[in-house]
Coordinates of N, CA and C in Angstrom, one line a residue:
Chain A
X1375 N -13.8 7.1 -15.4 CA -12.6 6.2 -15.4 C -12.6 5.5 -14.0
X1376 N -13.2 4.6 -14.0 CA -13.0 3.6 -12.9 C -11.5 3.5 -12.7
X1377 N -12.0 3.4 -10.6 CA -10.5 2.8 -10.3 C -10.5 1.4 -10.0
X1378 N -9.5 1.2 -9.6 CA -9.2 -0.5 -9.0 C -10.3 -1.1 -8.0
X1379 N -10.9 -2.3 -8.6 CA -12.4 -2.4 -8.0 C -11.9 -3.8 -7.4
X1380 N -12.1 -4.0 -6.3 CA -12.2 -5.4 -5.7 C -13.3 -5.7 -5.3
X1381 N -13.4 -7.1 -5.3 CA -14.2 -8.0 -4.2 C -14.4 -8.7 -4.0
X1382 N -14.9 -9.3 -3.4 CA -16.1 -8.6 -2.2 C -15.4 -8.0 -1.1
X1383 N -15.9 -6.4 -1.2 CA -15.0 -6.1 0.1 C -15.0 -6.2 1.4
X1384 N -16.3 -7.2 1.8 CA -16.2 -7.9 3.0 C -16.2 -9.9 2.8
X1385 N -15.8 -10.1 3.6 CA -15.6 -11.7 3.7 C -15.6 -12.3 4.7
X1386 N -16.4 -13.9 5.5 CA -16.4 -14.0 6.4 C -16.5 -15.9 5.8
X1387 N -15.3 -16.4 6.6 CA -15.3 -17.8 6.0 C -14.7 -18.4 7.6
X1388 N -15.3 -19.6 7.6 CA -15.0 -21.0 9.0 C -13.5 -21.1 8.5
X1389 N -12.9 -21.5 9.7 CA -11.9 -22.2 9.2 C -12.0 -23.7 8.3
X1390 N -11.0 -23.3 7.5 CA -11.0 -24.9 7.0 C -11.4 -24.4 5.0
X1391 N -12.3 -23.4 5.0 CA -13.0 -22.9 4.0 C -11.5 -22.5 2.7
X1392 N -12.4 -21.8 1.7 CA -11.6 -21.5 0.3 C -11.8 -20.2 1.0
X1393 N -10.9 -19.2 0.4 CA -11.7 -17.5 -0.2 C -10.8 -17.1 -1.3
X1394 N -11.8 -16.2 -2.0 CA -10.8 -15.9 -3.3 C -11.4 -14.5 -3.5
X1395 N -10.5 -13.8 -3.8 CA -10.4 -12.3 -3.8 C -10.3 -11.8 -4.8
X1396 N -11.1 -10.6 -5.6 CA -10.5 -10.1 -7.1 C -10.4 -9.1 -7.1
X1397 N -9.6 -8.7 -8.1 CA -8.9 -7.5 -8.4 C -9.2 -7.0 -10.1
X1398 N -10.1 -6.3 -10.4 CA -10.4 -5.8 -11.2 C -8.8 -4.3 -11.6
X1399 N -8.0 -4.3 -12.1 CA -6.9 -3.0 -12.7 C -7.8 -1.9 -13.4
X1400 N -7.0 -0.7 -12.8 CA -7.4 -0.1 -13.8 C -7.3 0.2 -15.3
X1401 N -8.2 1.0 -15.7 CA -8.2 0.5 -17.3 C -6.6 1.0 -18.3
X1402 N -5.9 -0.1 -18.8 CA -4.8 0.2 -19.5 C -3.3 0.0 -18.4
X1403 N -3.7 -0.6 -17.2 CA -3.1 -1.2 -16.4 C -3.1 -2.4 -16.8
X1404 N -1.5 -3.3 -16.6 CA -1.7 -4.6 -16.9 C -0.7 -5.0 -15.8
X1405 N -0.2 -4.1 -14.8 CA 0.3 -4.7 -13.4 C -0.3 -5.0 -12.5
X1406 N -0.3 -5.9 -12.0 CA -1.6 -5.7 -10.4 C -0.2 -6.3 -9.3
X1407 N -0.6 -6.0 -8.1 CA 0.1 -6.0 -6.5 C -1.0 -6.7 -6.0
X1408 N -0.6 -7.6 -4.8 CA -1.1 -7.8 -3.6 C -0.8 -7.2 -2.4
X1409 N -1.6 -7.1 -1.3 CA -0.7 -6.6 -0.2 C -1.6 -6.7 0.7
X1410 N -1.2 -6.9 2.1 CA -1.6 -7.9 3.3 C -1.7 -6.7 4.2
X1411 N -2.5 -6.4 4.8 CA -2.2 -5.4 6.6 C -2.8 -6.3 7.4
X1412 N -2.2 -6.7 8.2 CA -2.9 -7.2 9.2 C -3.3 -5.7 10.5
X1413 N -4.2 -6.6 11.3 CA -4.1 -5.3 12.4 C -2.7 -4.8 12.8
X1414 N -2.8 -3.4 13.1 CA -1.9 -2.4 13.6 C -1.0 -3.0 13.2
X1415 N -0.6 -3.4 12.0 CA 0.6 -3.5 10.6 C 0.4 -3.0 9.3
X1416 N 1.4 -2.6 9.3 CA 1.6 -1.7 7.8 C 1.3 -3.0 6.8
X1417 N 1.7 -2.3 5.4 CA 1.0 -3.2 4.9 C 2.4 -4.4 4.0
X1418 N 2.2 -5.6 3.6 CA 3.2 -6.4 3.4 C 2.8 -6.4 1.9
X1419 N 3.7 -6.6 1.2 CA 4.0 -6.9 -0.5 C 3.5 -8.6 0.1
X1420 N 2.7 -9.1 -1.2 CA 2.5 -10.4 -1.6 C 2.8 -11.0 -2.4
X1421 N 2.3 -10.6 -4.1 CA 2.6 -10.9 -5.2 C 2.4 -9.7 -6.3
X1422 N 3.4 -9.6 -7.1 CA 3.6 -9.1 -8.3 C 3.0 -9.8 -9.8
X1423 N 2.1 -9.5 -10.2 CA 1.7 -10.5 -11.7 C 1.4 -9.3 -13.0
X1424 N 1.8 -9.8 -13.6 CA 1.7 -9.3 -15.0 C 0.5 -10.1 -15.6
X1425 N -0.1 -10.0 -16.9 CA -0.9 -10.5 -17.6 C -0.3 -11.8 -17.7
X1426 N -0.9 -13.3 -17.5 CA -0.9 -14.6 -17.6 C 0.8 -15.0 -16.8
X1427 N 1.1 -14.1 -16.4 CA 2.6 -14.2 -15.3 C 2.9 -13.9 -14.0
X1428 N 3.2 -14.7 -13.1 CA 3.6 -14.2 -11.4 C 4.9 -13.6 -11.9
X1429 N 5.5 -11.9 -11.8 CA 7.0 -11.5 -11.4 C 7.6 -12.0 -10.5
X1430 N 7.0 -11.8 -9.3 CA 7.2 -11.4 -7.9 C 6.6 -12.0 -7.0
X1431 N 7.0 -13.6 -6.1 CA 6.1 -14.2 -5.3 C 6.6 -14.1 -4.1
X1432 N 7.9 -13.2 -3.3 CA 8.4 -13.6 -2.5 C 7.8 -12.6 -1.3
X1433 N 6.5 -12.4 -1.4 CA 5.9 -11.9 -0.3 C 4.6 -13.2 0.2
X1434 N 4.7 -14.0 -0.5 CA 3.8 -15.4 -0.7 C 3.6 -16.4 0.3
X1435 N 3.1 -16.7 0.9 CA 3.2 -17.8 2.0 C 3.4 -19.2 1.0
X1436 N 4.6 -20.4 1.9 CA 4.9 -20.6 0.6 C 3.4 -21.9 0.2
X1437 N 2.8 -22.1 1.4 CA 1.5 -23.0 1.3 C 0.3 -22.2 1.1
X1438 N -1.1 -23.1 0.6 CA -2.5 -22.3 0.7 C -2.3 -21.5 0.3
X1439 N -1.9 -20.4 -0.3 CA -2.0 -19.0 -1.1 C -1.6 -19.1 -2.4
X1440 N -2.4 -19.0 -3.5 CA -1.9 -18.3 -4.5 C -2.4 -17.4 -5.5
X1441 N -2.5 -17.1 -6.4 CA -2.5 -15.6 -7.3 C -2.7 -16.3 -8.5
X1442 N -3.6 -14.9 -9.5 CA -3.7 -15.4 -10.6 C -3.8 -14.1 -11.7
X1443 N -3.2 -13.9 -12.6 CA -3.9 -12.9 -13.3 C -4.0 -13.3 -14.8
X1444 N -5.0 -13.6 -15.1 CA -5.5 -14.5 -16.3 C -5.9 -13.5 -17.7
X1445 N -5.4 -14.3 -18.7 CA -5.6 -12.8 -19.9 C -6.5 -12.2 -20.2
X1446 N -7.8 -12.8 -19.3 CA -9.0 -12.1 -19.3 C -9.7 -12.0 -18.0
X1447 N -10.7 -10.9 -17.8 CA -11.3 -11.0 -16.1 C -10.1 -10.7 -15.5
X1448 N -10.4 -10.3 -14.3 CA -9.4 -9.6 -12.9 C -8.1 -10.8 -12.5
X1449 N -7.8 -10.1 -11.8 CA -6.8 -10.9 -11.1 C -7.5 -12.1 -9.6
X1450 N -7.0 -12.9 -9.2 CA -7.4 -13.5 -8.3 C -6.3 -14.3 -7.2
X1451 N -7.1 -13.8 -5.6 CA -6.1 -14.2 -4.9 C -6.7 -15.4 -4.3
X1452 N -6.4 -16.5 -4.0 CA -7.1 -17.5 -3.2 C -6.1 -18.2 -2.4
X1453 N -7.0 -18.4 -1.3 CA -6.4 -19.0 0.2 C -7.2 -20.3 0.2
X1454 N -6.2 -21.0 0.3 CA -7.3 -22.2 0.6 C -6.9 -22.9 2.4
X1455 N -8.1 -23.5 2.6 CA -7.5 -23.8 4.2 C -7.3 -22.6 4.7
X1456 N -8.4 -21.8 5.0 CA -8.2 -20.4 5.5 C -7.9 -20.5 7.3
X1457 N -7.3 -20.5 7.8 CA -6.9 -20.6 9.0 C -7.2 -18.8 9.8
X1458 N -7.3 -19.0 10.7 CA -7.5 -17.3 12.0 C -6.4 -16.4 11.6
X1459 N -5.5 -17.1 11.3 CA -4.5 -15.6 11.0 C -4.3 -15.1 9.5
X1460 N -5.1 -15.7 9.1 CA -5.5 -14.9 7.7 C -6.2 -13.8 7.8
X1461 N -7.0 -13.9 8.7 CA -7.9 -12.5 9.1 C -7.3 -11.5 8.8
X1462 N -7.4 -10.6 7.9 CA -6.3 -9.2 7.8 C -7.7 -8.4 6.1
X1463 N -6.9 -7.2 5.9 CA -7.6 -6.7 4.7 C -5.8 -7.2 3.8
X1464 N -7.1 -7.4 2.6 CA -6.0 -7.3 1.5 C -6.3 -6.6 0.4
X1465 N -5.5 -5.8 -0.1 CA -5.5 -4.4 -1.1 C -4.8 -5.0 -2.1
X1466 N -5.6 -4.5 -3.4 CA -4.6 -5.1 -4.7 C -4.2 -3.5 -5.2
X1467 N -3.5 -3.2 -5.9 CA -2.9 -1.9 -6.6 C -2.6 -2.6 -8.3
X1468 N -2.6 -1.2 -8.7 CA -2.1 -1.5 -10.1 C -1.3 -0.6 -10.4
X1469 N -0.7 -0.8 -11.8 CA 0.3 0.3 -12.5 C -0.2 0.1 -13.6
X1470 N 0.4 1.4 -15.1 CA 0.4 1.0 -16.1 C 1.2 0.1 -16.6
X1471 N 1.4 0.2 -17.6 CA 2.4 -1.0 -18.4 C 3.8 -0.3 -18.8
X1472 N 3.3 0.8 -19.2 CA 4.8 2.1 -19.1 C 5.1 2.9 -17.8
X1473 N 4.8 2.0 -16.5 CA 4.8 3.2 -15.2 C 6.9 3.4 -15.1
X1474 N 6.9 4.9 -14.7 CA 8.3 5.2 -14.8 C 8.1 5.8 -13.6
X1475 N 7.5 5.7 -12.8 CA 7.8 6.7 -11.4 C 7.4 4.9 -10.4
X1476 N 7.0 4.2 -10.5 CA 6.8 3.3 -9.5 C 5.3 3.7 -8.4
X1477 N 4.7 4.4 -8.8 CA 3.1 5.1 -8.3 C 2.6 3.4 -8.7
X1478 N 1.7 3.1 -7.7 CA 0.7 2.7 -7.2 C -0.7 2.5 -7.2
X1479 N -1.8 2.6 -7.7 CA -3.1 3.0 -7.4 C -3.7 1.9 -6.7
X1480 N -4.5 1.8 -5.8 CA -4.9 1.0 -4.6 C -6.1 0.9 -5.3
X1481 N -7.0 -0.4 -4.5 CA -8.3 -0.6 -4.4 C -9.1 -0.4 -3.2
X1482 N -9.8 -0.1 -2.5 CA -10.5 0.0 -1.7 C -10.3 -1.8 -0.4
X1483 N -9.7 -2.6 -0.8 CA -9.4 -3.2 0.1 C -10.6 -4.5 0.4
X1484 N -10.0 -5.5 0.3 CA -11.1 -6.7 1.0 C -10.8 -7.4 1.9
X1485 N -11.3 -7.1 3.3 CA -11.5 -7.8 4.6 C -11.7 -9.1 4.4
X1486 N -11.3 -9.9 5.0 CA -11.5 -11.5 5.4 C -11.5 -11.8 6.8
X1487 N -12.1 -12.6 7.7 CA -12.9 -12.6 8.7 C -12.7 -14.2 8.8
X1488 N -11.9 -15.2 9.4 CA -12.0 -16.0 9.5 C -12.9 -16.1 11.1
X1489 N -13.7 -17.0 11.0 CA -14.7 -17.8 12.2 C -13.6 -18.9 13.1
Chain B
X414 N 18.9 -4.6 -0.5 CA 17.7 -4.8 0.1 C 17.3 -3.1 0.5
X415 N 15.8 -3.2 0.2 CA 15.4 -1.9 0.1 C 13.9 -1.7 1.5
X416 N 14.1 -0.6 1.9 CA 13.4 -0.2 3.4 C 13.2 0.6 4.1
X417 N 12.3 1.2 4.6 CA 11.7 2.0 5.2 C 11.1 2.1 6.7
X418 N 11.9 2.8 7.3 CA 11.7 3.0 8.4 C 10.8 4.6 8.9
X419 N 9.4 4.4 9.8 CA 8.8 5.4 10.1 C 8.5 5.4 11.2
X420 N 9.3 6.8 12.2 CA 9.4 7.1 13.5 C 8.7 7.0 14.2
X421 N 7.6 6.3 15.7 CA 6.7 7.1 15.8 C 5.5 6.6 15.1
X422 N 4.8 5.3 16.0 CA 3.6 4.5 15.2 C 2.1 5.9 15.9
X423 N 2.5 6.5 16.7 CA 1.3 7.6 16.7 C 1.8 8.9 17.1
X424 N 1.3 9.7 16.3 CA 1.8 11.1 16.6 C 0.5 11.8 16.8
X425 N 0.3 13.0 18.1 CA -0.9 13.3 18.4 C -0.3 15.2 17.8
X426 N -1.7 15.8 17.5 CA -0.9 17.8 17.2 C -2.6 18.4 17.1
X427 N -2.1 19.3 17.5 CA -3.6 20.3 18.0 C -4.1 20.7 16.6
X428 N -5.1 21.2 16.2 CA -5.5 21.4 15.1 C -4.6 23.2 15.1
X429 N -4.4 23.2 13.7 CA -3.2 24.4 13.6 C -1.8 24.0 13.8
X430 N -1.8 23.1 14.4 CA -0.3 23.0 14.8 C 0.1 22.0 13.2
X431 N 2.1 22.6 13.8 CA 2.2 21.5 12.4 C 2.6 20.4 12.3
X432 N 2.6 19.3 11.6 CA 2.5 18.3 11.3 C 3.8 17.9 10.7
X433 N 4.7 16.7 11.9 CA 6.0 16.2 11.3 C 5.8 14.5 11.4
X434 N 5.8 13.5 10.2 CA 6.2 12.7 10.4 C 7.4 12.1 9.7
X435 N 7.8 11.2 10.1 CA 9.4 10.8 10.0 C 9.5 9.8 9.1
X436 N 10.5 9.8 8.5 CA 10.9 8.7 7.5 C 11.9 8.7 7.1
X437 N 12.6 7.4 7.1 CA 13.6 6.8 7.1 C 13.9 5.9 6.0
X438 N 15.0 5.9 4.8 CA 14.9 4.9 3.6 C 16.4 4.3 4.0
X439 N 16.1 3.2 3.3 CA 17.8 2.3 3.2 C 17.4 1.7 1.6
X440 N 18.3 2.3 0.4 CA 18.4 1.8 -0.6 C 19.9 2.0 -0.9
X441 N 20.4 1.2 -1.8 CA 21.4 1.1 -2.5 C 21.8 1.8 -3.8
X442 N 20.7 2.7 -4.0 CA 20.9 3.1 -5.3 C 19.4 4.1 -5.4
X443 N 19.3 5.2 -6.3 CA 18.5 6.4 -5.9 C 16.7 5.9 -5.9
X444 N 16.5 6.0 -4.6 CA 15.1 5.3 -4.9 C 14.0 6.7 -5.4
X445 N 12.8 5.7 -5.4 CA 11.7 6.5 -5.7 C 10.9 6.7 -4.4
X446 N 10.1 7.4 -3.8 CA 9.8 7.5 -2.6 C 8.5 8.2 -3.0
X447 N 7.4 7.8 -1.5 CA 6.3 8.0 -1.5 C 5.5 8.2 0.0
X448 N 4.5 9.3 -0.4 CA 3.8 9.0 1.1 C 2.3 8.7 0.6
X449 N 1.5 8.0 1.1 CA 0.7 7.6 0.9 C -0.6 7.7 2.3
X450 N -2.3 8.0 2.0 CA -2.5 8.0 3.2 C -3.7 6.7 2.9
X451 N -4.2 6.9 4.5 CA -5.3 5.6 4.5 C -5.8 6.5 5.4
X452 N -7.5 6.3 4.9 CA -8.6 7.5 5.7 C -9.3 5.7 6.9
X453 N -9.7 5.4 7.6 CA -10.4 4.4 7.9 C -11.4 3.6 6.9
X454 N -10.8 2.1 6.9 CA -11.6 1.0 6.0 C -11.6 1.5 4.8
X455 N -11.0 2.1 4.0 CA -10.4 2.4 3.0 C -8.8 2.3 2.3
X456 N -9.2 2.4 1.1 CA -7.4 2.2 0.5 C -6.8 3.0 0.9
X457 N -5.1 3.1 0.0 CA -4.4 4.1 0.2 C -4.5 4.7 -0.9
X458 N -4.6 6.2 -0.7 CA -4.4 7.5 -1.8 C -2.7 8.0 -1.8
X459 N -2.5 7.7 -2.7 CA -1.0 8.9 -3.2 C -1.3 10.7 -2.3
X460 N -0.4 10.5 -1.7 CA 0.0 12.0 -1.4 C 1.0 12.9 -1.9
X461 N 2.2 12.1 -2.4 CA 2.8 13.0 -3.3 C 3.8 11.6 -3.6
X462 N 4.5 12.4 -4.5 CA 6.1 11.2 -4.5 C 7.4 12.3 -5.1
X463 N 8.5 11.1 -4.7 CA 9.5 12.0 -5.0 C 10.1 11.0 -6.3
X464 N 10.7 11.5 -7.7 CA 11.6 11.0 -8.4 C 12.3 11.2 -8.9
X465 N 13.1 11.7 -8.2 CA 14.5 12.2 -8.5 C 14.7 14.0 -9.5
X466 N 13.3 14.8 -9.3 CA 13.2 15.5 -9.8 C 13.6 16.8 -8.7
X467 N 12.8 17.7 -8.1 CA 13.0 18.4 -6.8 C 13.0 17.9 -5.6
X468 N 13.9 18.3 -5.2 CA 13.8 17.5 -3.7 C 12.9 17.9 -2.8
X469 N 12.1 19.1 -3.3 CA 11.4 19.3 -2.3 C 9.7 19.0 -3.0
X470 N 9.3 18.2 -2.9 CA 7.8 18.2 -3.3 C 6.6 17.9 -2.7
X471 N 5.9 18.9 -3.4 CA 4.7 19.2 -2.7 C 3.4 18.3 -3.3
X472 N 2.3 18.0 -2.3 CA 1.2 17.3 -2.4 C 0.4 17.9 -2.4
X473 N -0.8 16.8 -2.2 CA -2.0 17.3 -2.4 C -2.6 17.2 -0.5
X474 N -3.6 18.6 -0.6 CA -4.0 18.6 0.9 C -3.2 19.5 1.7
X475 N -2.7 19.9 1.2 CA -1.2 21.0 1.8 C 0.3 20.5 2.5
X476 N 0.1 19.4 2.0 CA 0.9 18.3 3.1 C 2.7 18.7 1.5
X477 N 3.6 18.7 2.2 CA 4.7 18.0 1.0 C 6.2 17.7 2.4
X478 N 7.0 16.9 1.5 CA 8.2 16.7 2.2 C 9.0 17.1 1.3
X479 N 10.6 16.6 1.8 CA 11.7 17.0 1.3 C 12.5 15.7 1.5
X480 N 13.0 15.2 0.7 CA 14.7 14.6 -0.2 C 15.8 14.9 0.2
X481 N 16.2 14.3 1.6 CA 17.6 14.4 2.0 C 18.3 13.4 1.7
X482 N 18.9 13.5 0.9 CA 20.0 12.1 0.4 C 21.2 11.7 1.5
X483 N 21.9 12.8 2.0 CA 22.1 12.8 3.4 C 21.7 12.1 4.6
X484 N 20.6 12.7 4.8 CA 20.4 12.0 6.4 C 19.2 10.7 5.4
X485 N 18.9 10.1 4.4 CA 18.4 9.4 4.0 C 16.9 9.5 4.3
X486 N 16.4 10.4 4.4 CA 15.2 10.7 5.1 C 14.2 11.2 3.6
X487 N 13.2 11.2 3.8 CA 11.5 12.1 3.7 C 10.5 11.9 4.4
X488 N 10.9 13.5 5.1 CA 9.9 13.4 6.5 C 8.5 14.4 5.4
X489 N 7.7 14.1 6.0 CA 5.9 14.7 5.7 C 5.7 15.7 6.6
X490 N 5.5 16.6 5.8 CA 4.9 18.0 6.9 C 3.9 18.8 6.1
X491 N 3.4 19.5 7.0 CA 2.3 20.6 6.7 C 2.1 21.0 7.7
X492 N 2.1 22.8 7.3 CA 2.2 23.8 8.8 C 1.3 24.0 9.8
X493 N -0.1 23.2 9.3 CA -1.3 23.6 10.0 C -2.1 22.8 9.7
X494 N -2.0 21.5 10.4 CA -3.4 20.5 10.6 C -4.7 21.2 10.5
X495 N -5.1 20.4 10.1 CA -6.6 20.1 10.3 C -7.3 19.0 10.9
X496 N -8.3 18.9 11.4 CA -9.0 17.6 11.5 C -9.2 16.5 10.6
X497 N -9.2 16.7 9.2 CA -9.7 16.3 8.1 C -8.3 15.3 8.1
X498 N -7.1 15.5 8.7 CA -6.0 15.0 8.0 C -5.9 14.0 8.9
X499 N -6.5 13.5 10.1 CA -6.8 12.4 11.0 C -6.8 11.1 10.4
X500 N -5.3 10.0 10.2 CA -5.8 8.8 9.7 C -4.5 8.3 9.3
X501 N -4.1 7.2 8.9 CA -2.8 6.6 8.8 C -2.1 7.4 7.3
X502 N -0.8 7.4 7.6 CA 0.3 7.5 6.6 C 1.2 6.8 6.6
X503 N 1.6 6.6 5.3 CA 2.7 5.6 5.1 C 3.9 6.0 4.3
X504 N 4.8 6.2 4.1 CA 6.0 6.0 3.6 C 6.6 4.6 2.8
X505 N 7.0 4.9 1.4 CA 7.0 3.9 0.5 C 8.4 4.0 -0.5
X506 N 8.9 3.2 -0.9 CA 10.1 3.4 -1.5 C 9.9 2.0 -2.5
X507 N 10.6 2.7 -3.7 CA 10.5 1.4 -4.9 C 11.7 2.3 -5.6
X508 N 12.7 0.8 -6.4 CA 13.5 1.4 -6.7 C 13.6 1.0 -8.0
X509 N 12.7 0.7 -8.7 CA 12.7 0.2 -10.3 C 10.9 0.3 -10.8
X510 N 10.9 1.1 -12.1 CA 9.5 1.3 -12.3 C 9.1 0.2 -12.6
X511 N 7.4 -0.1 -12.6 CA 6.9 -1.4 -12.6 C 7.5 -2.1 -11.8
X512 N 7.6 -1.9 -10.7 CA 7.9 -3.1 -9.3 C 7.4 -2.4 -8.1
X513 N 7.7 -3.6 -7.3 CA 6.5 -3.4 -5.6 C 7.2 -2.3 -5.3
X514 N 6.0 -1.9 -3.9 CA 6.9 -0.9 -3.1 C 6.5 -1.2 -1.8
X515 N 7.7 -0.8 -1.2 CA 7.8 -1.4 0.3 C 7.6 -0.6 1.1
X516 N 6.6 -0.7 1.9 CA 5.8 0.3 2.7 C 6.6 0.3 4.0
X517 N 6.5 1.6 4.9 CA 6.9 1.1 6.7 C 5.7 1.0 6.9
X518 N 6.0 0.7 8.6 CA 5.5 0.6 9.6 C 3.8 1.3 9.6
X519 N 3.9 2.6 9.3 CA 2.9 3.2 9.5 C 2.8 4.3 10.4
X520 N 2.5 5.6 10.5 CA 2.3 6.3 11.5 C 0.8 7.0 11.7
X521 N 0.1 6.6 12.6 CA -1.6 7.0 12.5 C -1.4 8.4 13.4
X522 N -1.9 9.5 12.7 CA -2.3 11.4 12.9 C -3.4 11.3 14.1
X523 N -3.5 11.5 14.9 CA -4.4 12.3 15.6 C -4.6 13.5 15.5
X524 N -5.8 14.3 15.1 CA -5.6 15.5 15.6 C -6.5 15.9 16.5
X525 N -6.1 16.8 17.6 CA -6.5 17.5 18.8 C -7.5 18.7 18.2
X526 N -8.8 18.8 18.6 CA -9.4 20.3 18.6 C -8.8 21.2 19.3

């Protein structure tokens, strides 16, 4: 039983560049999370999506960022105009569809690396 | 508005010794709570959670805390580190299932041989 697969879990883009991030759920999950750490910071809520729906965008920058979770294939985060302080890892999580405790399951995380 | 405050961004303890970190919640209504760890360049793993069941619960790794509704707290302990337990923890609170959870600060473990 695979868990929450992202990638690429390294990334290294000039400024000015696209990056787009995915988030594979675990299986019978149809919540996915974003979430931001920058260095020696905890980690920040981004977006909340359901299948073909954003819940929750108010962790969002409100330019160049946004989210996707499409009724088929992974979720997807993309930055466009990646600028230096995007540099941080970003972790997607999922839930099931009946979660009643509010648990979490993480992905291993994808670094971005602006030049 | 719901939040998490965690004492203490580095706490150092000799191996054997035991292990206290702090945590601090502000909800308005009975949240769900969580500690979570991060090993280096890796995700975060569930370490236990609390939901409204015993207040005192135990994890996985020897680690568990306790549910003061009182002092608003769930602080993380375990009697006797090990090395292996070297690496960030986090404290998490969500107060409706199927919704985000709002992490603190972070507290990164050293432990001492």
């Amino acid at each position: 039983n695979a868990g929450v697969m992202q990638n690429p879990r390294h990334l290294v883009r000039r400024r000015g560049q696209e990056a787009r991030l995915r988030c594979s759920p675990m299986k019978g999950h149809s919540h996915v999370y974003w979430y931001r750490q920058l260095p020696e910071e905890g980690l920040k809520f981004m977006v909340y999506l359901q299948k073909e729906n954003i819940i929750d965008e108010s962790g969002m920058p409100k330019e160049r960022f946004s989210a996707e979770f499409p009724k088929e294939g992974p979720s997807i985060l993309r930055i466009q105009q990646v600028v230096r302080g995007d540099s941080a890892a970003y972790f997607c999580a999922s839930s099931p569809s009946d979660a009643n405790t509010g648990e979490l399951f993480f992905g291993e995380g994808s670094r971005l690396t602006v030049l | 508005a719901q939040s998490v405050t965690q004492l203490g961004s580095h706490v150092s303890v000799s191996e054997g010794a035991l292990v206290l970190l702090r945590c601090n919640y502000s909800s308005s209504v009975p949240p769900y709570l969580f500690w979570y760890v991060q090993y280096p360049n890796q995700g975060l793993q569930l370490l236990l959670k609390y939901t409204s069941a015993a207040t005192l619960v135990k994890g996985i790794n020897g680690f568990e805390a306790e549910f003061k509704k009182s002092e608003t707290s769930f602080h993380l302990t375990k009697p006797s580190a090990h090395m292996s337990d070297a690496a960030e923890y986090f404290c998490a609170v969500s107060v409706s299932s199927g919704g985000k959870l709002i992490f603190g600060q972070g507290t990164e473990l050293s432990v001492k041989p």
